[in-house]
Coordinates of C-alpha atoms in Angstrom, one line a residue:
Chain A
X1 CA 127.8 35.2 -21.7
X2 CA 125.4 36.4 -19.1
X3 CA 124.0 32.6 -19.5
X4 CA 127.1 31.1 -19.3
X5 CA 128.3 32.9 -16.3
X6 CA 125.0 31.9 -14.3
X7 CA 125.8 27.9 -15.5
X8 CA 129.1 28.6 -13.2
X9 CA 126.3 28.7 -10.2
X10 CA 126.3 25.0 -10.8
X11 CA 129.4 24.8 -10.2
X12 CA 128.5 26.2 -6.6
X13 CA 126.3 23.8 -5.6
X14 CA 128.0 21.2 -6.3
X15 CA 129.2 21.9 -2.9
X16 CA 125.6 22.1 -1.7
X17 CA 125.0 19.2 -3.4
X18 CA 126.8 17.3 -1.3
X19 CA 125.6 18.5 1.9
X20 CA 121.8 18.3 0.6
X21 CA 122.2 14.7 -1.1
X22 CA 123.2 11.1 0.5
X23 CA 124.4 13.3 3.3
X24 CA 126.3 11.0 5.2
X25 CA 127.1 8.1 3.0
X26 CA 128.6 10.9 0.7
X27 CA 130.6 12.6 2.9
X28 CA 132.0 9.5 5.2
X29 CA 133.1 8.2 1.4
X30 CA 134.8 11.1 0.2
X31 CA 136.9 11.8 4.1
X32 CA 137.9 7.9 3.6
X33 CA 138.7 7.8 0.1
X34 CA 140.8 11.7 0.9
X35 CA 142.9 10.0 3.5
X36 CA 143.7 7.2 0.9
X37 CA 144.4 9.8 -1.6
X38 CA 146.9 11.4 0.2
X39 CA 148.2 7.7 1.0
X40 CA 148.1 6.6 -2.8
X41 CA 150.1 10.7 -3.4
X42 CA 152.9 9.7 -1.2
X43 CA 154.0 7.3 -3.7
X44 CA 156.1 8.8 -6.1
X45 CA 156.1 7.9 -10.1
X46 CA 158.9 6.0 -11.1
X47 CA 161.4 8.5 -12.5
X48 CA 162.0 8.7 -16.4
X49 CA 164.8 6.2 -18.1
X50 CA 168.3 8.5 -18.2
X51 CA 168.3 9.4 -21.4
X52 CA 171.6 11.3 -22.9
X53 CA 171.6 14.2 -25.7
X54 CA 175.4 13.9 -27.1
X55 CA 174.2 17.9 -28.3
X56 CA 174.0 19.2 -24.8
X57 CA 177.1 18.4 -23.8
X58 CA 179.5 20.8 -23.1
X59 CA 183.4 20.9 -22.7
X60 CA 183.1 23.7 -19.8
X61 CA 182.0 21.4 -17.2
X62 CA 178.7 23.3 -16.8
X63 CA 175.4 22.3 -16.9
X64 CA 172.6 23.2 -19.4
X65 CA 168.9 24.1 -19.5
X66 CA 166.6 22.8 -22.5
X67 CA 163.8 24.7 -22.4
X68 CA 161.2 22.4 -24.7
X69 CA 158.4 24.4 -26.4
X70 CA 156.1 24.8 -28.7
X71 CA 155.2 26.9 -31.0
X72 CA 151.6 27.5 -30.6
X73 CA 151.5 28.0 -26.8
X74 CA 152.0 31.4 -25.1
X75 CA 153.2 30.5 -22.2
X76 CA 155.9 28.6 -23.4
X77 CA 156.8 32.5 -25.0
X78 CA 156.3 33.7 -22.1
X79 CA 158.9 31.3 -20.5
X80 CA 161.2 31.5 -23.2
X81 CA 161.4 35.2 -22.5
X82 CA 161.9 35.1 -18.8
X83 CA 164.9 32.2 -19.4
X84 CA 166.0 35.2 -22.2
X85 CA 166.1 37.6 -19.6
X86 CA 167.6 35.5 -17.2
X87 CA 170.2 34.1 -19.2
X88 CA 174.3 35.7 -19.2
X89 CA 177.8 34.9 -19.2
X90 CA 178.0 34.9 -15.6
X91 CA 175.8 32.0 -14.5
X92 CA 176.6 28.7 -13.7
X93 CA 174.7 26.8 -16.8
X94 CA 174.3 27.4 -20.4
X95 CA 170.5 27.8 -21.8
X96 CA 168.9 26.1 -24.8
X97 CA 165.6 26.8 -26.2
X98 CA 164.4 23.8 -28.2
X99 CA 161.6 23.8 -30.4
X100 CA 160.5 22.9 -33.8
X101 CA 159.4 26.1 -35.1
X102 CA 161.8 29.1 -36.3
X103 CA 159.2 31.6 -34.5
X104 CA 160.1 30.0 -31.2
X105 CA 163.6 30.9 -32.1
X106 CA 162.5 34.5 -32.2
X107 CA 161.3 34.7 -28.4
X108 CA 165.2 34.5 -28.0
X109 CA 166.6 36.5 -29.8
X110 CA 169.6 38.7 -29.1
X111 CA 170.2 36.4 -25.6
X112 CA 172.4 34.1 -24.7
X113 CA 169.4 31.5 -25.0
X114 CA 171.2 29.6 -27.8
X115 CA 167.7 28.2 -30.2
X116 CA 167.9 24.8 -31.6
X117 CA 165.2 24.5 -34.0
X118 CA 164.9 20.3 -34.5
X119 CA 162.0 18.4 -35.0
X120 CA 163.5 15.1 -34.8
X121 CA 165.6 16.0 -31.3
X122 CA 162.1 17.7 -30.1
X123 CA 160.8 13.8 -30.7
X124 CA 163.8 12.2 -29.1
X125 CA 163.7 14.4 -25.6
X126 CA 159.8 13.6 -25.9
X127 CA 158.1 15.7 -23.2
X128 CA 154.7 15.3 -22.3
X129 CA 153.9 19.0 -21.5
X130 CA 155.1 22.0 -23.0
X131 CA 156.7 24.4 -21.3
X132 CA 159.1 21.8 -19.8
X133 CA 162.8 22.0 -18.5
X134 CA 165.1 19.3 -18.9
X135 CA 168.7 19.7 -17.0
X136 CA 171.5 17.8 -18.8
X137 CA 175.2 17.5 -17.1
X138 CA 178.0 18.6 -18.0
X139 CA 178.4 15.2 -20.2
X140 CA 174.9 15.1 -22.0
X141 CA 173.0 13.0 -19.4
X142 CA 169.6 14.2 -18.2
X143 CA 169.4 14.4 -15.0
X144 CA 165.5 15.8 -14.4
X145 CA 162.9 17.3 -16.3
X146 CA 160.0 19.7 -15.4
X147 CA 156.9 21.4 -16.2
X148 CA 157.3 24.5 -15.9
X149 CA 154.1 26.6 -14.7
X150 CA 155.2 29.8 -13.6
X151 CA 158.1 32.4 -13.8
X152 CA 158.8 31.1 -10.7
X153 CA 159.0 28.4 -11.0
X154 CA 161.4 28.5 -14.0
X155 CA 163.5 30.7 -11.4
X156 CA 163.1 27.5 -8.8
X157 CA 164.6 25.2 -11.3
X158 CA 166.9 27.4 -12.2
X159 CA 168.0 27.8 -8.3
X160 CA 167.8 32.0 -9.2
X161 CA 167.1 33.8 -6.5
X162 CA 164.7 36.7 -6.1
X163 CA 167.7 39.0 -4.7
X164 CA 169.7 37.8 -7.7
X165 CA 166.8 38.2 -9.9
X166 CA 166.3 42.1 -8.8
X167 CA 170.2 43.0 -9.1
X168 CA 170.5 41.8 -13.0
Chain B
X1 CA 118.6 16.9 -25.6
X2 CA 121.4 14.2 -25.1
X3 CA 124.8 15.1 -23.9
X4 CA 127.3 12.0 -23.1
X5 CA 128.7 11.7 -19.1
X6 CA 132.3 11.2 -18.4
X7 CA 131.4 7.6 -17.9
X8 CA 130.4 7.2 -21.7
X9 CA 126.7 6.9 -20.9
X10 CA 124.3 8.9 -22.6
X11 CA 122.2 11.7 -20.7
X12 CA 118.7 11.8 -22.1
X13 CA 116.9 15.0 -20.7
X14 CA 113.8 16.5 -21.8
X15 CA 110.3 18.0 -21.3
X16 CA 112.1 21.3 -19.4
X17 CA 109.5 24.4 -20.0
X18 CA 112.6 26.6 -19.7
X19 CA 116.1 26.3 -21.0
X20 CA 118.9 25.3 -18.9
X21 CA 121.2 27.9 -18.3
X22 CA 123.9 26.6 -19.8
X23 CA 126.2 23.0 -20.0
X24 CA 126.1 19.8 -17.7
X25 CA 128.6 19.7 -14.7
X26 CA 128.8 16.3 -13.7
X27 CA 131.2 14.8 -10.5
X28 CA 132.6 11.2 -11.0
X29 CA 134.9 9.4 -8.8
X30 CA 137.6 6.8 -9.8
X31 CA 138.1 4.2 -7.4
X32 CA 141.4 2.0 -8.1
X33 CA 143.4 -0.1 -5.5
X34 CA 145.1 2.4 -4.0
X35 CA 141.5 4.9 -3.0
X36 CA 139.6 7.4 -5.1
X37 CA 139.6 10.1 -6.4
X38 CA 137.4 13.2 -7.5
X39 CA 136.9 14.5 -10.7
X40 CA 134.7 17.4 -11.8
X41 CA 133.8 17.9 -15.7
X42 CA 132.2 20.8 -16.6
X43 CA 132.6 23.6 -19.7
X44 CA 136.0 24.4 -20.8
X45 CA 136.8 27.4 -18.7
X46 CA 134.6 27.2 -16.0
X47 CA 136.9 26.5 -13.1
X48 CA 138.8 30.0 -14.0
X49 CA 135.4 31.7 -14.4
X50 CA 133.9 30.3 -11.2
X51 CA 137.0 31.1 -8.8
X52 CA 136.7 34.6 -10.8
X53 CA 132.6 35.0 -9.8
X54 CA 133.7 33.5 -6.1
X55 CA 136.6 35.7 -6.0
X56 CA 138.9 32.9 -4.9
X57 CA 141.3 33.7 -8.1
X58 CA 143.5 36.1 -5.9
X59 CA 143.9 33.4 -3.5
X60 CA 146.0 31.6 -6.1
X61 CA 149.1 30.7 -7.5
X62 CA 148.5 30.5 -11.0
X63 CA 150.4 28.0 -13.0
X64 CA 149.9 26.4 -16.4
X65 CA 151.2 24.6 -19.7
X66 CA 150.0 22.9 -22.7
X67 CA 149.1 19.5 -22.9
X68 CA 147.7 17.2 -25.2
X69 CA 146.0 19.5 -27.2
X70 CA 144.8 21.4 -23.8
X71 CA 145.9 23.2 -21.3
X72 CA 146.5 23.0 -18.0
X73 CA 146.2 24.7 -14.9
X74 CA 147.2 24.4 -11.5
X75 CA 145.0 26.7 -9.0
X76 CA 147.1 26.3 -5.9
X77 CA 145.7 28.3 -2.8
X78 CA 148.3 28.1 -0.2
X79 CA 145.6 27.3 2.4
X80 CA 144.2 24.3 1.3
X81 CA 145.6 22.4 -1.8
X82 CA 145.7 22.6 -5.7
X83 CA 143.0 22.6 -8.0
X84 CA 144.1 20.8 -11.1
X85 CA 142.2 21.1 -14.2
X86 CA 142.9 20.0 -18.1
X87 CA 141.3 22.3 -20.1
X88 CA 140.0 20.8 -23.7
X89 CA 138.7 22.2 -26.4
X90 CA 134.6 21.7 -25.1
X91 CA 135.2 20.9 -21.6
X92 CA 137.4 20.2 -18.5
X93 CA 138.2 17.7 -16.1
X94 CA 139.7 19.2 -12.6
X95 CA 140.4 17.8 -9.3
X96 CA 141.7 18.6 -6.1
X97 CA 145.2 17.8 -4.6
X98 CA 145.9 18.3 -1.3
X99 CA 149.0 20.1 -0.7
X100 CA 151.0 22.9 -2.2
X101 CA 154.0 23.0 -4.7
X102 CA 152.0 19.9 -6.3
X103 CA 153.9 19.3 -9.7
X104 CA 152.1 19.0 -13.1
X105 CA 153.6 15.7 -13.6
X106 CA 151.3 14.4 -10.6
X107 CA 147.6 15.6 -12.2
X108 CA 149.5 14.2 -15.4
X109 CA 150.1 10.8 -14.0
X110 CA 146.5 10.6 -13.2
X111 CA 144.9 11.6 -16.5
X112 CA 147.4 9.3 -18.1
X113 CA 145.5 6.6 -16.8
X114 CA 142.4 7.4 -18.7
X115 CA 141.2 7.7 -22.5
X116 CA 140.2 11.4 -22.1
X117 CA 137.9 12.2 -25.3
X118 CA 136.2 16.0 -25.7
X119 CA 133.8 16.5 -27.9
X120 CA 130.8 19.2 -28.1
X121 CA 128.5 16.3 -26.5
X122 CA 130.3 15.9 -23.5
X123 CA 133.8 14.8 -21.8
X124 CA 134.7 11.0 -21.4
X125 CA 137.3 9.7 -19.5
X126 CA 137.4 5.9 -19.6
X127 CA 139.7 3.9 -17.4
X128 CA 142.4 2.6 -19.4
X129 CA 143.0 -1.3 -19.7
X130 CA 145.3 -2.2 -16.8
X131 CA 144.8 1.2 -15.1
X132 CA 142.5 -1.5 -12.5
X133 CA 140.6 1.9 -12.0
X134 CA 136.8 2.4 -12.5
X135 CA 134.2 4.9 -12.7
X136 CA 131.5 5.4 -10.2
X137 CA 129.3 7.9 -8.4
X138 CA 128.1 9.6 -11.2
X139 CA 126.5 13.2 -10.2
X140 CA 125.1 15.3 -13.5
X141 CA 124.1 19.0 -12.5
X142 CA 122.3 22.2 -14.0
X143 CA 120.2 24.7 -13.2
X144 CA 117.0 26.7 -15.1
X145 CA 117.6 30.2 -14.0
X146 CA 115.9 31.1 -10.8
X147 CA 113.5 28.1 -11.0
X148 CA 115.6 25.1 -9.7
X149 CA 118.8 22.9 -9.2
X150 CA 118.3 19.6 -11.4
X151 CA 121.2 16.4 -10.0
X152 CA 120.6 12.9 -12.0
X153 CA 122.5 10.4 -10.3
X154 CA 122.6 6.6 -11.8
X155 CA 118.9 4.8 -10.1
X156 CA 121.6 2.1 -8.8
X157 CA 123.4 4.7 -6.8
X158 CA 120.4 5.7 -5.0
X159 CA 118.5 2.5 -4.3
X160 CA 118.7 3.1 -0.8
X161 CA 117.4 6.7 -1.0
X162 CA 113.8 5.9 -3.1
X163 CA 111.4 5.8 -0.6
X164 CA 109.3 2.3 0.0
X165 CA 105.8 4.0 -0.4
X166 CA 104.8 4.9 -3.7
X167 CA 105.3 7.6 -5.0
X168 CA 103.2 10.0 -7.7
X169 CA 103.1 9.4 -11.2
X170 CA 104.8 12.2 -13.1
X171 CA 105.9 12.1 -16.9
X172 CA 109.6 11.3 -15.6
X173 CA 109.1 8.7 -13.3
X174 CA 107.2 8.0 -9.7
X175 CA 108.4 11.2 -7.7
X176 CA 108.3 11.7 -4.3
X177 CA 108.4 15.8 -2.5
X178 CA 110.8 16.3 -0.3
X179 CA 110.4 19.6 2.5
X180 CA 112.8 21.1 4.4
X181 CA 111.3 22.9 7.0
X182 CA 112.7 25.8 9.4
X183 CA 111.6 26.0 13.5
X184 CA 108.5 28.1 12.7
X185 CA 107.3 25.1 10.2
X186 CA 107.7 27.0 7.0
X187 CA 109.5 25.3 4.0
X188 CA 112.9 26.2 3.5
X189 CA 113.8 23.9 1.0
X190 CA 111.5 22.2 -1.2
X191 CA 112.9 19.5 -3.6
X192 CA 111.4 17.1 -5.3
X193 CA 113.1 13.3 -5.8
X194 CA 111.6 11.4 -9.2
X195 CA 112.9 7.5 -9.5
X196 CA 112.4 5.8 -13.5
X197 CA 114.4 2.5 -14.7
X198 CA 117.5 4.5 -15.5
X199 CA 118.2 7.5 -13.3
X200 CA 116.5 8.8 -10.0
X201 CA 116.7 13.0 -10.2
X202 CA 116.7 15.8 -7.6
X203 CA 114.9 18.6 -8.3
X204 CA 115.2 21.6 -6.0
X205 CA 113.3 24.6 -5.8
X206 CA 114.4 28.5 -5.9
X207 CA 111.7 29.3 -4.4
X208 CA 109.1 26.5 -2.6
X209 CA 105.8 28.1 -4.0
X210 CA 106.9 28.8 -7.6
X211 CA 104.2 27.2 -10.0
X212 CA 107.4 26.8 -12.4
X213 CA 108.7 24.3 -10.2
X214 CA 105.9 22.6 -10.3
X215 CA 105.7 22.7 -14.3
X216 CA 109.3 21.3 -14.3
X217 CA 108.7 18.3 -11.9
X218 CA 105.5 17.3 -14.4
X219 CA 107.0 17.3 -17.5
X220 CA 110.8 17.0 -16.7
X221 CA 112.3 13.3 -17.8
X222 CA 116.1 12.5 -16.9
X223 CA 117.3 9.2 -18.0
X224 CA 121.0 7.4 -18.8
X225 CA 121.9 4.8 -20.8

């Protein structure tokens, strides 16, 4: 460990690397190709094809939440908890928890998350990171999806509040 | 000892009197139509470990998920920009975002435009076909514990750096000394530069009089292929 630990001083001079080594052909390159990157950043990636769940529809004319998980990944528990928590009668949206394991139905439990264990839907809504929230309107349409890094950020996406957060 | 660059080549290294203190770190940039871009690929769980040591973790907001078989991690520090990094089974591949509140899906775009392979012999991350990106500016770097810094960098990225007199003979090439020297004359920073067919290596020293050194620049041979 103690070995491994002093390898992470080559991580350090990496940045003394490039101050001792092609000085100025180095650094000229990497200020020009940083102002292209943040050129080549401004365009955005072509949003996903609409796709449409006929399952998370709903008849109340709210929204609802797919959280997509799985099941060997803790902070998709760890999410699935804080959307638990976070879920109630009261709000605006219904939540779903969608995985392909019944453990991942467990980090719900006794919520109003409702758990759909499915495989084949988990194939069908096909994210590419787990955890990831999909919003679906009122008529089953997808209308974004997310990774979702942080309890915050779940409580972004989810437009909760911190204020709103503390009262519950 | 052979360990495989991000670039698929194959890094021959040996002749070192003392171990290296531990895996590879190599830069590489991607340069496509659109600009470049900077990746670092080093042990799996070295960026976490390294902000820990530098005590930049607090800095950050810490955010991460699972992704193809990894995970991954933005390091945002509100400051400067976002570290991304994938972390694989053997080793990761991070790079820096300017900008805060920088989704996943961006750093995800990006690595979606290479074949990312991790094995125990090293990280490759090959352009895809149509991706029009390619690889370039290879840097490899380790270190033998309080001895020196060793950088191998492709010979045909650093014809303009090997010097036109010749240099000395050494088992890993024709090597040239390199001294840094402070107001009063005394050598700060000693390095020595050693040029073969394949790969032209800096090695620079702890400490300018250690006879170590020395052993190291006589028997050390760096080459890719």
């Amino acid at each position: 460990m103690r070995a491994f630990l002093d390898s992470l001083a080559v991580l350090s001079f990496l940045g003394t690397v490039l101050l001792l080594f092609a000085f100025s052909a180095l650094l000229g390159m990497v200020r020009q190709l940083q102002s292209k990157l943040v050129q080549a950043q401004a365009a955005v990636p072509a949003a996903p094809a609409v796709r449409s769940v006929a399952r998370f529809a709903s008849d109340d004319g709210l929204p609802t939440f797919v959280l997509v998980v799985s099941e060997h990944c803790p902070n998709c528990r760890e999410r699935s908890r804080r959307l638990a928590d976070t879920a109630g009668p009261d709000r605006p949206w219904h939540a779903v928890v969608l995985g392909s394991a019944d453990r991942c139905a467990e980090w719900v439990a006794g919520s109003q998350v409702v758990p759909v264990i499915d495989a084949a839907l988990v194939g069908t809504v096909a994210v590419g990171a787990t955890p990831s929230l999909v919003k679906y309107s009122p008529d089953g349409t997808e209308e974004w999806r997310r990774v979702v890094g942080s309890d915050e950020d779940l409580d972004a996406f989810l437009a909760v509040s911190p204020a709103e957060r503390s009262n519950a | 000892m052979q360990v495989r660059a991000p670039n698929g080549q194959t890094l021959t290294v040996d002749g070192n009197p003392q171990p290296f203190i531990g895996g590879w770190a190599y830069l590489i940039w991607a340069h496509g139509p659109t600009g470049g871009i900077r990746f670092q690929v080093t042990p799996a769980g070295s960026a976490e470990l390294v902000s820990k040591q530098l005590g930049d973790w607090s800095r950050f907001t810490v955010r991460e998920a699972q992704w193809n078989g990894g995970r991954l991690m933005s390091l945002e520090d509100p400051e400067s920009g976002t570290n991304m990094v994938w972390v694989g089974p053997h080793h990761e591949v991070a790079t820096f975002i300017n900008g805060t509140a920088v989704p996943f899906e961006t750093f995800m775009d990006i690595l979606a435009k290479f074949d990312v392979q991790d094995t125990p012999e090293g990280l490759t991350m090959l352009p895809r076909a149509g991706s029009g990106l390619t690889l370039g500016n290879l840097l490899a770097v380790n270190t033998i514990d309080q001895v020196c810094n060793v950088q191998v960098k492709p010979v045909a990225d650093s014809s303009e750096a090997i010097p036109r007199s010749s240099g000395k003979r050494v088992r890993g090439g024709a090597m040239w000394r390199v001294d840094e020297r402070d107001e009063s004359g005394a050598v700060k920073t000693r390095s020595v530069f050693v040029v073969n067919e394949t790969a032209a290596t800096t090695v620079v020293a702890a400490n300018p009089d250690d006879s170590r050194f020395i052993n190291v620049v006589e028997s050390l041979s760096c080459s890719l292929s």
